[in-house]
Short mmCIF file of C-alpha atoms in Angstrom, two decimals:
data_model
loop_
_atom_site.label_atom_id
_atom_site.label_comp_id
_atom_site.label_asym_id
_atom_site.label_seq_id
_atom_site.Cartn_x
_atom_site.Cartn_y
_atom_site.Cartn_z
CA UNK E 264 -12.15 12.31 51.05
CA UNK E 265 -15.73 13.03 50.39
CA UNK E 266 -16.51 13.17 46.96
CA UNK E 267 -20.34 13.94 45.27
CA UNK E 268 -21.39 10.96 42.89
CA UNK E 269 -22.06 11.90 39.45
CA UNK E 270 -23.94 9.45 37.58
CA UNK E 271 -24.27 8.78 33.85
CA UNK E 272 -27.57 8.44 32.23
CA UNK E 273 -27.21 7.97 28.33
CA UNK E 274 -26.37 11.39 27.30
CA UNK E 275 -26.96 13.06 30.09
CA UNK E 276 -25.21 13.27 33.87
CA UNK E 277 -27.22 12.80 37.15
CA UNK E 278 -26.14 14.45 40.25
CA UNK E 279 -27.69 13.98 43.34
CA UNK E 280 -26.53 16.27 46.95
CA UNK E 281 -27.28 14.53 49.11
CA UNK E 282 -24.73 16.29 51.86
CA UNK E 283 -23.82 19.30 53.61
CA UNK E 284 -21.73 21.30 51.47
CA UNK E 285 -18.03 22.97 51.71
CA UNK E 286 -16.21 24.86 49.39
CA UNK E 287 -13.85 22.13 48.47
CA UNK E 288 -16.53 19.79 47.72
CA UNK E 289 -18.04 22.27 45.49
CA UNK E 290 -14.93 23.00 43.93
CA UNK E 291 -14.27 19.20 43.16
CA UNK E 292 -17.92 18.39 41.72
CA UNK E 293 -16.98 21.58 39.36
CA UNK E 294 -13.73 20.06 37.92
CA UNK E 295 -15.56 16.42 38.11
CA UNK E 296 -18.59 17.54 36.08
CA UNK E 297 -16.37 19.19 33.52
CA UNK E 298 -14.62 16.22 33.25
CA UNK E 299 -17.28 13.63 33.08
CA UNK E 300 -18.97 16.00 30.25
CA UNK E 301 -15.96 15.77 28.31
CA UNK E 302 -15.10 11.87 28.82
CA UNK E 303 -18.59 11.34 28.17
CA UNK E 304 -19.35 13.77 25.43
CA UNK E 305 -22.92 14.39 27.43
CA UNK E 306 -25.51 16.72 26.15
CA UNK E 307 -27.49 17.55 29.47
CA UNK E 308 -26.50 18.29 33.21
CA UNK E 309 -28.87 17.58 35.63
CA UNK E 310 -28.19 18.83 39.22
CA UNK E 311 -31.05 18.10 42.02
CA UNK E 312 -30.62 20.26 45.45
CA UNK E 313 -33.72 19.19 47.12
CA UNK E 314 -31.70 17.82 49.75
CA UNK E 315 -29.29 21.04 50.22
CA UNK E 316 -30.57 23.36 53.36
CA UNK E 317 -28.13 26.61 52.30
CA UNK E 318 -27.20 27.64 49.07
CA UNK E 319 -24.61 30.76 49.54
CA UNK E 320 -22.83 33.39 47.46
CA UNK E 321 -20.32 30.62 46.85
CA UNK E 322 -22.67 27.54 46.19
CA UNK E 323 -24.17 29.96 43.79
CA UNK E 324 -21.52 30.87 42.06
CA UNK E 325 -20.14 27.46 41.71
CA UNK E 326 -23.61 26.87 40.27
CA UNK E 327 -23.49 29.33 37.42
CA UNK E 328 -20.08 28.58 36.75
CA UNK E 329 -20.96 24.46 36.22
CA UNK E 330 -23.30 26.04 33.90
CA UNK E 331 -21.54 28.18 32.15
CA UNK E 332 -18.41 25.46 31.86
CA UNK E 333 -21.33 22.90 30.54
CA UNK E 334 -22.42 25.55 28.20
CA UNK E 335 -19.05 25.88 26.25
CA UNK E 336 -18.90 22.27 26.17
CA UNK E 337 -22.03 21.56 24.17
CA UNK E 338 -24.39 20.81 27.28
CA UNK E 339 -27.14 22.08 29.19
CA UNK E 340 -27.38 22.46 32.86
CA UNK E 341 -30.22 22.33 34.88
CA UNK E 342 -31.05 22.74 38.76
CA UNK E 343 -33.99 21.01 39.93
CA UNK E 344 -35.16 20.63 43.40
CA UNK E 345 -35.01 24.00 44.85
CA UNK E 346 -36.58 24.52 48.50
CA UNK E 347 -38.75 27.55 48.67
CA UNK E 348 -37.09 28.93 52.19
CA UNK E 349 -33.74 28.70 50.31
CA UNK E 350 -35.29 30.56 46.80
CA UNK E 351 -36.31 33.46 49.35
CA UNK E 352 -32.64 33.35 50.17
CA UNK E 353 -31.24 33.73 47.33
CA UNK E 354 -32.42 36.45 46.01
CA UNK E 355 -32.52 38.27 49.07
CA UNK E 356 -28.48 37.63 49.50
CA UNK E 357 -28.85 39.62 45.62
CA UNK E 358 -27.94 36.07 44.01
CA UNK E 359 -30.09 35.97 41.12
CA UNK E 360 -28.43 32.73 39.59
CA UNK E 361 -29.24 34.39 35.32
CA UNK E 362 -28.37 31.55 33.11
CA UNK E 363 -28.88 28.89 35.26
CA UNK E 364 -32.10 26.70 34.07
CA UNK E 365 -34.29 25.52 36.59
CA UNK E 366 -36.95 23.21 37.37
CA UNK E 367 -39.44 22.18 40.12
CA UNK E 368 -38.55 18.49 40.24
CA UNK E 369 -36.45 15.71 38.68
CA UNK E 370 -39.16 14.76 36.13
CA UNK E 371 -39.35 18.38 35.19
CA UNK E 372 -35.90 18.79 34.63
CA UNK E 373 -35.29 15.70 32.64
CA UNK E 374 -38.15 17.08 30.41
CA UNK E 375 -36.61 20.40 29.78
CA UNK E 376 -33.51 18.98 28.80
CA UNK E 377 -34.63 16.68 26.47
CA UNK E 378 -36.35 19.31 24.97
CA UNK E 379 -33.26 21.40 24.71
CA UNK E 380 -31.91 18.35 23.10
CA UNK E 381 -34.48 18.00 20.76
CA UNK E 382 -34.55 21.60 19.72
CA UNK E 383 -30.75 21.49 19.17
CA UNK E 384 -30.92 18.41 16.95
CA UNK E 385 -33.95 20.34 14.55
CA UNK E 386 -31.65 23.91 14.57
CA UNK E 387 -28.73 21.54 13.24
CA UNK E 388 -31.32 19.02 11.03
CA UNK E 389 -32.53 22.80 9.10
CA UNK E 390 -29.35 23.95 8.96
CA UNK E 391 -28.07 20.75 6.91
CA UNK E 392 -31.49 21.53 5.02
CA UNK E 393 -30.08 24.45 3.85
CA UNK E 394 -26.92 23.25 2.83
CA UNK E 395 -28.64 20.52 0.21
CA UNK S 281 -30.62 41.76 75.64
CA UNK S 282 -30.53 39.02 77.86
CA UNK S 283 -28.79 35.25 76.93
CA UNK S 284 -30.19 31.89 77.75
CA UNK S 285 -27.64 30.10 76.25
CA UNK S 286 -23.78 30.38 74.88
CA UNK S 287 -21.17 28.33 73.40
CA UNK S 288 -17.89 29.03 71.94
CA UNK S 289 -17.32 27.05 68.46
CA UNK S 290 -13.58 27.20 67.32
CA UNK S 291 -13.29 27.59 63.40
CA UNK S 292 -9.73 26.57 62.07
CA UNK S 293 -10.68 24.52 58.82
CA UNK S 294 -12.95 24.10 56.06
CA UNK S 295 -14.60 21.09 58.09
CA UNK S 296 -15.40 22.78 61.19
CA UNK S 297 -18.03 25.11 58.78
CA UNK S 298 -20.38 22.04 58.59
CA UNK S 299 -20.36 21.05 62.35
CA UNK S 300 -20.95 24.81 62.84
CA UNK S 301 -23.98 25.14 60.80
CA UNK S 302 -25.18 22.14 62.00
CA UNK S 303 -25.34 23.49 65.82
CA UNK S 304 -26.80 26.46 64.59
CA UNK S 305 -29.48 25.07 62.95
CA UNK S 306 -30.05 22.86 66.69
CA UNK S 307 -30.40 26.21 68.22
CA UNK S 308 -32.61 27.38 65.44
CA UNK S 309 -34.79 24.36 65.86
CA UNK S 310 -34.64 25.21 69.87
CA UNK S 311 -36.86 28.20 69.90
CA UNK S 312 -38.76 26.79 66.61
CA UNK S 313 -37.52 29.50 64.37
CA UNK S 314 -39.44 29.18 61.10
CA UNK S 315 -37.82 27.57 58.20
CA UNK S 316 -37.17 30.94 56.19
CA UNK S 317 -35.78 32.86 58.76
CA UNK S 318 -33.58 29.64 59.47
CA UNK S 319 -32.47 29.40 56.36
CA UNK S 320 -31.39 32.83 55.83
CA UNK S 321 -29.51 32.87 59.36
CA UNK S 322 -28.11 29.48 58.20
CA UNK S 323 -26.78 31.60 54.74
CA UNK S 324 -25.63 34.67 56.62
CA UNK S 325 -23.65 32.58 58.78
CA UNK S 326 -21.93 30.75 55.75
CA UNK S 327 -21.08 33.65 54.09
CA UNK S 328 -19.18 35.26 57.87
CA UNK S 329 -17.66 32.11 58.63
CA UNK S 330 -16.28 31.85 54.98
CA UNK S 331 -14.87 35.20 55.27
CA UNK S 332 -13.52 34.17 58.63
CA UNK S 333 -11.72 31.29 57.29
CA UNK S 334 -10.27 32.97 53.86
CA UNK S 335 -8.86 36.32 55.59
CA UNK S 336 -7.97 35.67 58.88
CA UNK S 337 -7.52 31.48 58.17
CA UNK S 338 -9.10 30.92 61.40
CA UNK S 339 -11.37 32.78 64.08
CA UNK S 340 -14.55 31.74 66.79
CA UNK S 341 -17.99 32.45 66.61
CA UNK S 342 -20.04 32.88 70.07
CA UNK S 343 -24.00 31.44 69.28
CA UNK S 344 -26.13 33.26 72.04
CA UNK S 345 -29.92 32.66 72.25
CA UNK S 346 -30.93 36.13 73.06
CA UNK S 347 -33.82 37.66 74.00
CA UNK S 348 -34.98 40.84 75.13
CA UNK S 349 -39.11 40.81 76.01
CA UNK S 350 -41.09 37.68 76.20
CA UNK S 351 -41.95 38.43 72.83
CA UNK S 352 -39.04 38.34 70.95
CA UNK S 353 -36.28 35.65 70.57
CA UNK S 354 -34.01 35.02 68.67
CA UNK S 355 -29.85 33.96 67.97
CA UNK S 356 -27.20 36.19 67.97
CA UNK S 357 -23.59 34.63 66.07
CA UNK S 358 -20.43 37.12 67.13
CA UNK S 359 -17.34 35.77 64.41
CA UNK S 360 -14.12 36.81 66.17
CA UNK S 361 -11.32 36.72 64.30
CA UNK S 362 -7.46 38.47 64.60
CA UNK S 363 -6.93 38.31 61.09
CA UNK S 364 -6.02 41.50 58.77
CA UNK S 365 -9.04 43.54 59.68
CA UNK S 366 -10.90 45.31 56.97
CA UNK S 367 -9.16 48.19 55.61
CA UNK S 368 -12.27 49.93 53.73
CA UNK S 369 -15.52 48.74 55.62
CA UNK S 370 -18.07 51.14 53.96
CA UNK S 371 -16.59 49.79 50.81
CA UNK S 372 -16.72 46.49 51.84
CA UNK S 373 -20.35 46.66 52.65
CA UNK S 374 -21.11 47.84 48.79
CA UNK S 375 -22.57 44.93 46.51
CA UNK S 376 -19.71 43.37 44.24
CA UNK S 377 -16.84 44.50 46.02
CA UNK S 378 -13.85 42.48 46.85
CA UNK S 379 -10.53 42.02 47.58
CA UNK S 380 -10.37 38.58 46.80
CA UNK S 381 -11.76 36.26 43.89
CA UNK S 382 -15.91 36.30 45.42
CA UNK S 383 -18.38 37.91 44.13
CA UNK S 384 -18.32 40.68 46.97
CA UNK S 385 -21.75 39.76 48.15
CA UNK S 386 -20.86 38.28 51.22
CA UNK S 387 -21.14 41.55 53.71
CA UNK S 388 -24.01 43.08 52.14
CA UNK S 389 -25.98 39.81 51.81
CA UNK S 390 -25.53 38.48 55.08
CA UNK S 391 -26.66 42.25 56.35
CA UNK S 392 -29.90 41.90 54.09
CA UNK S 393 -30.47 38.46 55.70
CA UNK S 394 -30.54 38.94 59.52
CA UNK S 395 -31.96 41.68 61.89
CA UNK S 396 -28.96 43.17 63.49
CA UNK S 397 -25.41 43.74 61.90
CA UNK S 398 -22.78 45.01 63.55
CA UNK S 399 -19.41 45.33 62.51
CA UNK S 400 -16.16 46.15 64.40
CA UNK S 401 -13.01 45.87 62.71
CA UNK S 402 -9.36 47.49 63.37
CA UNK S 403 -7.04 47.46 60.71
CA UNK S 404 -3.85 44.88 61.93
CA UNK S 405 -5.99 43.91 64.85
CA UNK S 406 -8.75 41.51 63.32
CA UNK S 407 -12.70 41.67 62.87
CA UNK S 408 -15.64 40.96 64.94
CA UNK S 409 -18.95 41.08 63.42
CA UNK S 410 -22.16 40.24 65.37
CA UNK S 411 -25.18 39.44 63.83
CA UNK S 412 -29.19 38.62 65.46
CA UNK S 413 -31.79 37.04 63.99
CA UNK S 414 -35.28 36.89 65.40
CA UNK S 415 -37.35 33.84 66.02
CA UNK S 416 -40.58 36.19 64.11
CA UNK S 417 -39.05 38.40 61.72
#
């Protein structure tokens, strides 16, 4: 069966889709993320769809949900690679994706999470502050 | 309207959604349809053929190149299907309503993507909905 790799980067998870998408392989790299971000206790998601030609209601949703799930667990998700043509069509399908981070490329998005990293480890750094 | 060009793609599986968008997206590319208007044909399509498969478990879809001066082209996609029908369609064309587990934007989105929409549904009988998008537009 196909199956979408997931690959782990210190504390953070790389995924590349690099294929046409069906529901069930959305469905799977859902459960496999969760899973991964568990095993792995990672801090960051990073999901790149430069290479995906249609994002739907359901590739959407699946999207905020992986981000949402991620959330719970302690780690941030972000999308990077959108094409323009399919940005148009998202919002005009009345997808907005809320509370799904985004960024323009890979570089960006690695950035932006290790800045949500960063100002995670200084909220918890004060708070121990505090506590002394 | 006149058609250039029809073929009949069988949809009984999850699968057979890929292979479909992929000869869509070969007719789009036929009469150079710009990558926007591609795209949300491409989308529209997903979200019919999705339907198609989760109601009715399988259906067809007709892809027509269409046109009706020499000015305007474009593709028209007809999803037949003799599944349940749809018992409430004004409601079903109303943003965040469904009867399954979506988010009920299927209907309404696909309508605000494409040019034409036509839907013809009869409760028991199955749906057919028809939609055209033009090459400019």
């Amino acid at each position: 069966m196909d199956k979408i790799p997931i690959l782990k980067m210190g504390d953070y998870l790389l995924v590349t889709i690099q294929v046409d998408l069906y529901d069930r392989l959305a469905l799977n790299l859902e459960s496999d993320l969760v899973n991964m971000i568990n095993k792995h206790s990672s801090k960051g998601v990073l999901i790149d769809i430069s290479a995906v030609n249609i994002v739907d209601s359901f590739m959407g949703r699946i999207l905020g949900n992986i981000a949402q799930m991620s959330k719970i667990l302690d780690a941030h998700t972000v999308v990077v690679g959108m094409q323009p043509a399919v940005a148009i069509t998202l919002i005009e399908l009345g997808l907005p994706l809320s509370g799904v981070h985004t960024a323009l490329n890979v570089e960006k998005g690695m950035t932006l999470l290790q800045e949500k990293l960063f100002l995670d480890s200084t909220v918890i750094a004060d708070d121990t502050d505090d506590n002394t | 309207m006149i058609t250039l060009n029809k073929e009949t793609i069988a949809i009984k599986r999850e699968q057979d959604v890929v292979f479909f968008r992929n000869r869509v997206n070969e007719y789009a590319e036929k009469i150079k349809m710009g990558l926007v208007n591609k795209t949300k044909l491409l989308t529209a399509a997903s979200e019919l053929v999705r339907n198609m498969l989760i109601y009715a478990k399988e259906g067809k879809v007709i892809c027509e190149i269409v046109t009706i001066s020499a000015l305007q082209t474009g593709i028209r996609l007809t999803f037949i299907d003799n599944g349940p029908g749809i018992a409430d369609i004004d409601k079903a064309m109303t943003d965040g309503y469904t009867t399954g587990k979506s988010l009920g934007l299927g209907l309404p989105g696909a309508k605000r993507l494409v040019n034409i929409f036509d839907v013809k549904t009869v409760k028991g009988k199955g749906t057919t909905i028809s939609i055209t998008k033009w090459k400019n537009g």
